[in-house]
Short mmCIF file of C-alpha atoms in Angstrom, two decimals:
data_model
loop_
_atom_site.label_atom_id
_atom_site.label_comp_id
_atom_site.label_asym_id
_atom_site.label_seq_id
_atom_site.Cartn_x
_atom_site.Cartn_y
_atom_site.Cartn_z
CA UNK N 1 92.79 84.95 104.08
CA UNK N 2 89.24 86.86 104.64
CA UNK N 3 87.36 87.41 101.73
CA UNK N 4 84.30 89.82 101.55
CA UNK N 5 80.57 89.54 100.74
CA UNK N 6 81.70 91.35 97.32
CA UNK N 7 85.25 89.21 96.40
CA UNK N 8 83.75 87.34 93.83
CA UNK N 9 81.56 90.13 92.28
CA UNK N 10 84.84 92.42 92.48
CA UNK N 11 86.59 89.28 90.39
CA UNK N 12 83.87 89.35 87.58
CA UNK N 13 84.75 93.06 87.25
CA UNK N 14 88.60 92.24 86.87
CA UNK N 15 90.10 93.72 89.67
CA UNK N 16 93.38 93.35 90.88
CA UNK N 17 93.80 92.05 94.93
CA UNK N 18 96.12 92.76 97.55
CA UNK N 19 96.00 91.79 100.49
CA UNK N 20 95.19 94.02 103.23
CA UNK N 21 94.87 93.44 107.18
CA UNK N 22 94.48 90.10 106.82
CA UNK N 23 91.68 90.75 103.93
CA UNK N 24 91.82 90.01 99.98
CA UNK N 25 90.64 93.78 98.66
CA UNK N 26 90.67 95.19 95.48
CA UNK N 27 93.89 97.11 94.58
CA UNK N 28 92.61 98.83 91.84
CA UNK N 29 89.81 98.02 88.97
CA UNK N 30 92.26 99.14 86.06
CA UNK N 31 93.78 102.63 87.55
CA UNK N 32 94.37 104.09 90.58
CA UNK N 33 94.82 107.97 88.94
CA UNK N 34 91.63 107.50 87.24
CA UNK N 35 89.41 106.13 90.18
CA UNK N 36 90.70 108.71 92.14
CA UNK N 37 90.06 111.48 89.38
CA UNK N 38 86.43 109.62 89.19
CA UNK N 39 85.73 110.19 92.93
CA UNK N 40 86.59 113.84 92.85
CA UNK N 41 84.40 114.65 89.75
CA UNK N 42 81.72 112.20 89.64
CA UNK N 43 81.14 109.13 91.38
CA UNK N 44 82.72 106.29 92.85
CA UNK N 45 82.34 103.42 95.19
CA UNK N 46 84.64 100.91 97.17
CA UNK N 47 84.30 97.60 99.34
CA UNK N 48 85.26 98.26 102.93
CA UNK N 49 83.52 95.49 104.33
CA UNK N 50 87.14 94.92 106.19
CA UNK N 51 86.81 97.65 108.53
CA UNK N 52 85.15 96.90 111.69
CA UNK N 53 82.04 97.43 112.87
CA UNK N 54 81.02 97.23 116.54
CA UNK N 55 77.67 97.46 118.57
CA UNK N 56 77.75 98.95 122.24
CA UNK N 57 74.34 98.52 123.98
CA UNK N 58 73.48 98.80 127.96
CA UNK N 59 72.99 101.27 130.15
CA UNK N 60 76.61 102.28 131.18
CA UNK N 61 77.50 102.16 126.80
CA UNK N 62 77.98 106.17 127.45
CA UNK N 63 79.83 106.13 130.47
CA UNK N 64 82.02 102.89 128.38
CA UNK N 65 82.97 105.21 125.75
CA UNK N 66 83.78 108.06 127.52
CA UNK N 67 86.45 106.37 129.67
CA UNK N 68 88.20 105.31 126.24
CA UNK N 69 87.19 108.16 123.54
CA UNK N 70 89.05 111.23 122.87
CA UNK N 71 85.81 113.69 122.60
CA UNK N 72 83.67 114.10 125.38
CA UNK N 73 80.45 116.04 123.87
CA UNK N 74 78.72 113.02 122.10
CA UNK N 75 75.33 114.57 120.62
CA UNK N 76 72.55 111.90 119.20
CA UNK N 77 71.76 110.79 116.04
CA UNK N 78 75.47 112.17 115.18
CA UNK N 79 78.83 110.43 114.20
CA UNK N 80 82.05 111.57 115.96
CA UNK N 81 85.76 111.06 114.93
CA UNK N 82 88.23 110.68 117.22
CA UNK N 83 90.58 108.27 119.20
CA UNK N 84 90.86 105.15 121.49
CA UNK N 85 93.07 105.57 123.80
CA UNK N 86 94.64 103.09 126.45
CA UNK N 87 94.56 103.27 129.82
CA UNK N 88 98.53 104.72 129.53
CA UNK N 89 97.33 107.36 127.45
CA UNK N 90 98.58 105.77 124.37
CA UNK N 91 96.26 105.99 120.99
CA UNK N 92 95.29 102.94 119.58
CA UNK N 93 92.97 103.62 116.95
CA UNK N 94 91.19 106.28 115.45
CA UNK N 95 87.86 105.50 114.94
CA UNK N 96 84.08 106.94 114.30
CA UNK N 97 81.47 106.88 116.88
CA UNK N 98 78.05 106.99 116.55
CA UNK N 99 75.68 107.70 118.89
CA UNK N 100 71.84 106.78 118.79
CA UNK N 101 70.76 107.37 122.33
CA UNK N 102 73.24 106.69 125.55
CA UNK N 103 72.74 102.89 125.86
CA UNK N 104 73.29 102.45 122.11
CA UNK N 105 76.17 103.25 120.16
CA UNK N 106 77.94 101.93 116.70
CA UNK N 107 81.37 102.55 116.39
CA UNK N 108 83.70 102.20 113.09
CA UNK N 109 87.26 100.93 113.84
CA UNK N 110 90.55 100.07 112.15
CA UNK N 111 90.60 96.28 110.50
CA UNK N 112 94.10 95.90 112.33
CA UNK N 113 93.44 97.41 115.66
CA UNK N 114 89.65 95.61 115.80
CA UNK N 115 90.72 92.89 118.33
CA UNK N 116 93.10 95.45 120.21
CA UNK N 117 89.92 97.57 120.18
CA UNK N 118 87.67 95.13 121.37
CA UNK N 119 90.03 94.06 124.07
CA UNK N 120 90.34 97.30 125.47
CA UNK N 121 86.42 97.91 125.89
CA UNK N 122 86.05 94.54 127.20
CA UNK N 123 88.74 95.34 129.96
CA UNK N 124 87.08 98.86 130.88
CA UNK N 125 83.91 96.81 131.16
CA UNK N 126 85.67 94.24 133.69
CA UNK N 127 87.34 96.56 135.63
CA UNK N 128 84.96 99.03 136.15
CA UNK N 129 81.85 96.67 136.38
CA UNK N 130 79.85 98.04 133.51
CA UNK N 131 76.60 97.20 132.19
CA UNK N 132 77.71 97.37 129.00
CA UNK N 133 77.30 94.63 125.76
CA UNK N 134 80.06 94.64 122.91
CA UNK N 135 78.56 92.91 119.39
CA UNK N 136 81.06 92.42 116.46
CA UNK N 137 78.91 92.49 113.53
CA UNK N 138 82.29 92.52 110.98
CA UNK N 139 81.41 89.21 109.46
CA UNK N 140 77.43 89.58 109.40
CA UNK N 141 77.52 92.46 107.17
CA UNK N 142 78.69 94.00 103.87
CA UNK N 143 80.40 98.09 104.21
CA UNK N 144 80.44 100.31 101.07
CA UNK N 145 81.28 103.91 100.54
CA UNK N 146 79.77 105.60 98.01
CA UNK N 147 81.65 108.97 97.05
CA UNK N 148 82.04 111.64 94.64
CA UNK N 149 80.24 114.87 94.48
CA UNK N 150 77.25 113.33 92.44
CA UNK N 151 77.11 110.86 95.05
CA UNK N 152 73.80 112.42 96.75
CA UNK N 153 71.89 112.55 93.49
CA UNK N 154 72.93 108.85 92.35
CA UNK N 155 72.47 107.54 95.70
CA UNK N 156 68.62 107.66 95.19
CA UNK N 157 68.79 104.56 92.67
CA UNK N 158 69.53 102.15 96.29
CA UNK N 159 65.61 103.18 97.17
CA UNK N 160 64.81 99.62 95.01
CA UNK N 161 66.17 97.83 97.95
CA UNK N 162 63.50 97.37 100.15
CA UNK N 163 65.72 97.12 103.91
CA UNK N 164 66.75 100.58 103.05
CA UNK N 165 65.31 103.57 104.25
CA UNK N 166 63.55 105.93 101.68
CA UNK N 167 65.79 107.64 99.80
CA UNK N 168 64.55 110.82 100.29
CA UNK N 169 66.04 110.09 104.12
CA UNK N 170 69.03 109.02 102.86
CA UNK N 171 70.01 112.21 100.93
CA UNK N 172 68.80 114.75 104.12
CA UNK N 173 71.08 113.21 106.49
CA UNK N 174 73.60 115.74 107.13
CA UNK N 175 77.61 115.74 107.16
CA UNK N 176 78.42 112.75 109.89
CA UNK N 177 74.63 112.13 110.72
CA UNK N 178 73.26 108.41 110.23
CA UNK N 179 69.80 106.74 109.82
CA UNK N 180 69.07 103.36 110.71
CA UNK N 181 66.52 100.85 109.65
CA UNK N 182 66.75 97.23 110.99
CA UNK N 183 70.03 95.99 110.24
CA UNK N 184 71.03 98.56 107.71
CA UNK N 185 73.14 101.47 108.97
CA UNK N 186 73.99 104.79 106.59
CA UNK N 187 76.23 107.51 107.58
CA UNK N 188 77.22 110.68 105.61
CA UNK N 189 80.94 109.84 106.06
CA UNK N 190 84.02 108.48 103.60
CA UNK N 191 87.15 108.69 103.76
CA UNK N 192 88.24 111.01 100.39
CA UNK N 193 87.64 114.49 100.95
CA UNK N 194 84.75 114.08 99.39
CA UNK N 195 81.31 114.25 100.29
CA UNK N 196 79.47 110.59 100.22
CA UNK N 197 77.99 107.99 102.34
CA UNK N 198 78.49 104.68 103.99
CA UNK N 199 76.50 102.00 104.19
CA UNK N 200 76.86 98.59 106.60
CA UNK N 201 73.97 95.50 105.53
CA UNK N 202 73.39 92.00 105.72
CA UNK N 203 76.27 90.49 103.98
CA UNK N 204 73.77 88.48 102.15
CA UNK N 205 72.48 91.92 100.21
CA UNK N 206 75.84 92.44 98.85
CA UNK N 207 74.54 90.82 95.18
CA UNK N 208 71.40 93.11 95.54
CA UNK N 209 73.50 96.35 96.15
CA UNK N 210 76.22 95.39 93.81
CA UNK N 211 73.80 95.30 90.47
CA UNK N 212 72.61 99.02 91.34
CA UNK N 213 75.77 100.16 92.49
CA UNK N 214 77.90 99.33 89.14
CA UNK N 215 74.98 100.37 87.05
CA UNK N 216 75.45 104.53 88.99
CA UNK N 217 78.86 104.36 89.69
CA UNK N 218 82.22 102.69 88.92
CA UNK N 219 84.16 100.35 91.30
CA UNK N 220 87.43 101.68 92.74
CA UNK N 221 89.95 100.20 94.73
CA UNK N 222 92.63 100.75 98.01
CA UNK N 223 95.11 102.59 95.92
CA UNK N 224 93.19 105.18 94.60
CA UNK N 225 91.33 105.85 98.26
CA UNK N 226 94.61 105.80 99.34
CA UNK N 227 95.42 108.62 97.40
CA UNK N 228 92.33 110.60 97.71
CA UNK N 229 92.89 110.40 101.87
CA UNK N 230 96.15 111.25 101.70
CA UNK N 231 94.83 114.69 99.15
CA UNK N 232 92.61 115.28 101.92
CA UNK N 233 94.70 115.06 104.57
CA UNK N 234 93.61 112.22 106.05
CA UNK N 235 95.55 109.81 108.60
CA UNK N 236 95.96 106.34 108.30
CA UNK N 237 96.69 104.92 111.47
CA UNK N 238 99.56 102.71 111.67
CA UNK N 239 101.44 104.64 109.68
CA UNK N 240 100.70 108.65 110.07
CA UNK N 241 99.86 107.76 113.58
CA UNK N 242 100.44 104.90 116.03
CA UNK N 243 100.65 103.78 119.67
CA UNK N 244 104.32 105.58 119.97
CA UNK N 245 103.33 109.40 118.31
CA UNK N 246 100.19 111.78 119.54
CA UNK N 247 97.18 113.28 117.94
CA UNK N 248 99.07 116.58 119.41
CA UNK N 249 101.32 117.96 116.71
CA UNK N 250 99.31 116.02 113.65
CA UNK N 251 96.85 118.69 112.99
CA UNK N 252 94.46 116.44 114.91
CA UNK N 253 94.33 118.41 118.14
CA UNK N 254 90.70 119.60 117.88
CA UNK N 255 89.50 115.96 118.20
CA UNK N 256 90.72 115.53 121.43
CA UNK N 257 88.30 117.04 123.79
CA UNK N 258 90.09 118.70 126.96
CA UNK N 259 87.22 117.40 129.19
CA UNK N 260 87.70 113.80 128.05
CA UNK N 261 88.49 111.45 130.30
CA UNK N 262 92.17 110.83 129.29
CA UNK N 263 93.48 114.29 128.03
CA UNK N 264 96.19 114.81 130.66
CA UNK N 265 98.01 111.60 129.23
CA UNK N 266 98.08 111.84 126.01
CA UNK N 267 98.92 115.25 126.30
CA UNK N 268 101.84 114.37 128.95
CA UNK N 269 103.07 111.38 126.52
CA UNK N 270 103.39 114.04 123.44
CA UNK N 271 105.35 116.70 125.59
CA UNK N 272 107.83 113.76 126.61
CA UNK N 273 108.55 112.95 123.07
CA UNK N 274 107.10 115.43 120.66
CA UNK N 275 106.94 114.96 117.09
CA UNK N 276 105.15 116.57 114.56
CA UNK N 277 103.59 115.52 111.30
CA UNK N 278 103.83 117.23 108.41
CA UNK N 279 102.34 117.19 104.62
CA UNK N 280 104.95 117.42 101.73
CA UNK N 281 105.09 118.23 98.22
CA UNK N 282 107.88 116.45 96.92
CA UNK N 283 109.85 118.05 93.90
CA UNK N 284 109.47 114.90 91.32
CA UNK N 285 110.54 111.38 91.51
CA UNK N 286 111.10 108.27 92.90
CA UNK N 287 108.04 108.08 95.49
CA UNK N 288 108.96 107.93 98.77
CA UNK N 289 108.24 104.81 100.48
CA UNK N 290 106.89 104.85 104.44
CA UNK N 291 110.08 104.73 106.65
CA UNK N 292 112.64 106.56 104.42
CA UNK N 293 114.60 109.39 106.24
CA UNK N 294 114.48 112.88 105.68
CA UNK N 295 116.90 115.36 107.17
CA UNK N 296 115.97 118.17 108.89
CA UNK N 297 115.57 114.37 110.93
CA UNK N 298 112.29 112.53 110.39
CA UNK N 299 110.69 109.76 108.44
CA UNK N 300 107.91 109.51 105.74
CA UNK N 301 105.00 107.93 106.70
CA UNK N 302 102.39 107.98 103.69
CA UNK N 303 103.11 108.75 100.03
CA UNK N 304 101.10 108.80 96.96
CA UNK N 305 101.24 110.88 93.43
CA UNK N 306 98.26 113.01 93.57
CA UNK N 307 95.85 112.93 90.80
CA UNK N 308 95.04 116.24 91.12
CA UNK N 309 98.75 117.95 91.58
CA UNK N 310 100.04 115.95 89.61
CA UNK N 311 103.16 115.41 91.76
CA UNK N 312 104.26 112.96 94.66
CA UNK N 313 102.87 114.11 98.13
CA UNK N 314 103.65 112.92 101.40
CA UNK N 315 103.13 113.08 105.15
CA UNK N 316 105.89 112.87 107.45
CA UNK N 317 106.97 112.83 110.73
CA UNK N 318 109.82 115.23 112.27
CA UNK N 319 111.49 116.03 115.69
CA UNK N 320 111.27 120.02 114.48
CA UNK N 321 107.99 121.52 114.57
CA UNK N 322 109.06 122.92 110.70
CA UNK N 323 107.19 125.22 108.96
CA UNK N 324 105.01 126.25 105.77
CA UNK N 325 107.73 126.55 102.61
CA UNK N 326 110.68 124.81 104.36
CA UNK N 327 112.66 123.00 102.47
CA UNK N 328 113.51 119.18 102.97
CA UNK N 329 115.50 116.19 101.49
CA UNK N 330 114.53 112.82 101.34
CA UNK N 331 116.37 109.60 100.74
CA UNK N 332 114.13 107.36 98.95
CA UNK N 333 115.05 103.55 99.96
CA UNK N 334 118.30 104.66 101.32
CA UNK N 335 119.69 106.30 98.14
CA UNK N 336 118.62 108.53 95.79
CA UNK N 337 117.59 112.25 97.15
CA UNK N 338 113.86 113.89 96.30
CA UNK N 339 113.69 117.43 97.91
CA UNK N 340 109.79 118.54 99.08
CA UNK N 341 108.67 121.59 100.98
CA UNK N 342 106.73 121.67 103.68
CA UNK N 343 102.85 122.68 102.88
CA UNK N 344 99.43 122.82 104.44
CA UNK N 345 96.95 120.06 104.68
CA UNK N 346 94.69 119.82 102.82
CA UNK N 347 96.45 119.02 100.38
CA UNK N 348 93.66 119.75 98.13
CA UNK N 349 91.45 122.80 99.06
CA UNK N 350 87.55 121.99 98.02
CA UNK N 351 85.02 125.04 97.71
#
């Protein structure tokens, strides 16, 4: 089992592991509903030194990420979500890539899908006799997101480490822009709805960044990001969306570029089976549990109780493209029936 540069910090601070792609992680540091609460009002920060992160260098790195990527207009200095898709026009991954200059790129994957990921750039590189380098940093470096709507202002206190840029960088960088300085990478990204940053550095500054980062912010864990995606609307990929269901009918279309490489295919592979994936507001309790049925005929995929709402919430999947304020049932582990209606995503609407 992997552990990460901050396991034994997160231990002093009493959190409670899971295991998670292979990964110990913190669960949560107490509560999940009042991390997640935290991260929408104030401030909050989480380990997610398991994700991947990947270096593309060379000359062809463009033309390498093109062949695979679901958006075609890459701009510089800018960060771009979207998908990995096979050479059958199946998605693999959703993942973030970042683009310095055409021969050097940094992309964010999936923990699960980082050795499918890796094996699909390395075949596009053999098969189409790239100049193109592929560097797995994972294990050299520490990942944090720091998020919350006071996240720009506390941000400021990281200036006391030295590899970091100045802070006054740091807190200019625009929605999905990045600034780099030696080995230390920061993005305006996360993964809550919120707005927030992530950093990737040497796993041996995880101490360092630790002592500042509990002393402007609280730890949180996988459960309450878990809820504050799902608030937001956010996918998590093997479960919302996997190498069987499409971007198409997800409320993803608009990161699939129609000039990229592989359109026609995953297009073609949605309108042979098309599903569509919903968000639902689920009357009360149990919580649904990924897998159980709902008729009109579908599954859940994600569920949470939303801190803010107050109420279970769910995405799921359905052969009926159903609409806003339809009404569902779900059996929750085979039995008991929750009814939900169909809503928009966001769940959450932010000013």
């Amino acid at each position: 089992m992997l552990k990460t540069p901050f396991f034994e910090l997160e231990s002093r601070y009493n959190a409670f592991f899971t295991e998670f792609a292979g990964c110990l992680l913190p669960l949560h540091f107490g509560s999940a509903i009042e991390e997640a609460l935290l991260v929408r009002n104030d401030c909050g920060f989480f380990d997610i030194s398991h994700m991947g992160r990947i270096k593309i260098k060379g000359e062809d790195a463009e033309k390498l990420i093109k062949k695979i990527f679901s958006r075609n207009e890459l701009k510089e200095r800018k960060g771009h979500y979207g998908f990995l898709v096979s050479q059958e026009g199946k998605v693999i991954d959703d993942i973030v890539v970042f683009k310095n200059n055409p021969s050097d790129f940094f992309i964010v994957v999936n923990a699960a899908r980082k050795e499918k990921d890796i094996e699909l750039l390395k075949y596009e590189i053999e098969t189409n006799k790239l100049k193109a380098e592929i560097k797995d940093i994972s294990s050299e470096t520490a990942f944090v997101a720091i998020q919350g709507p006071k996240a720009k202002d506390r941000i400021k206190e990281l200036s006391e480490i030295k590899n970091l840029p100045p802070a006054e960088s740091i807190i200019q960088l625009k929605r999905f822009s990045f600034i780099e300085k030696g080995e230390t990478f920061i993005s305006r990204t996360g993964y809550t709805g919120e707005d927030g940053f992530e950093l990737s550095l040497p796993a041996e500054l995880a101490e360092e960044i630790w002592k500042i980062l509990v002393r402007i912010a609280k730890p949180c864990g996988l459960a309450a990001r878990d809820i504050l995606r799902l608030e937001a609307g956010l996918i998590l990929y093997g479960l919302d969306l996997d190498e069987n269901t499409s971007p198409f009918g997800s409320h993803l279309e608009k990161f699939i570029s129609e000039k990229s490489e592989r359109f026609e295919l995953v297009k073609k592979n949605f309108l042979a089976n098309p599903q569509f994936l919903k968000g639902v507001i689920l009357d009360g309790f149990p919580i649904p549990q990924s897998g159980d049925e709902t008729e009109p005929e579908g599954k859940i995929t994600s569920a949470v109780f939303s801190a803010v709402l107050k109420k279970p919430i769910a995405f799921a999947r359905f052969k009926e493209n159903l609409k806003e304020g339809e009404r569902i049932n779900v059996k929750v582990r085979g039995k008991k029936i929750v009814q939900g209606t169909i809503t928009k995503v966001p769940f959450i609407q932010k000013d």
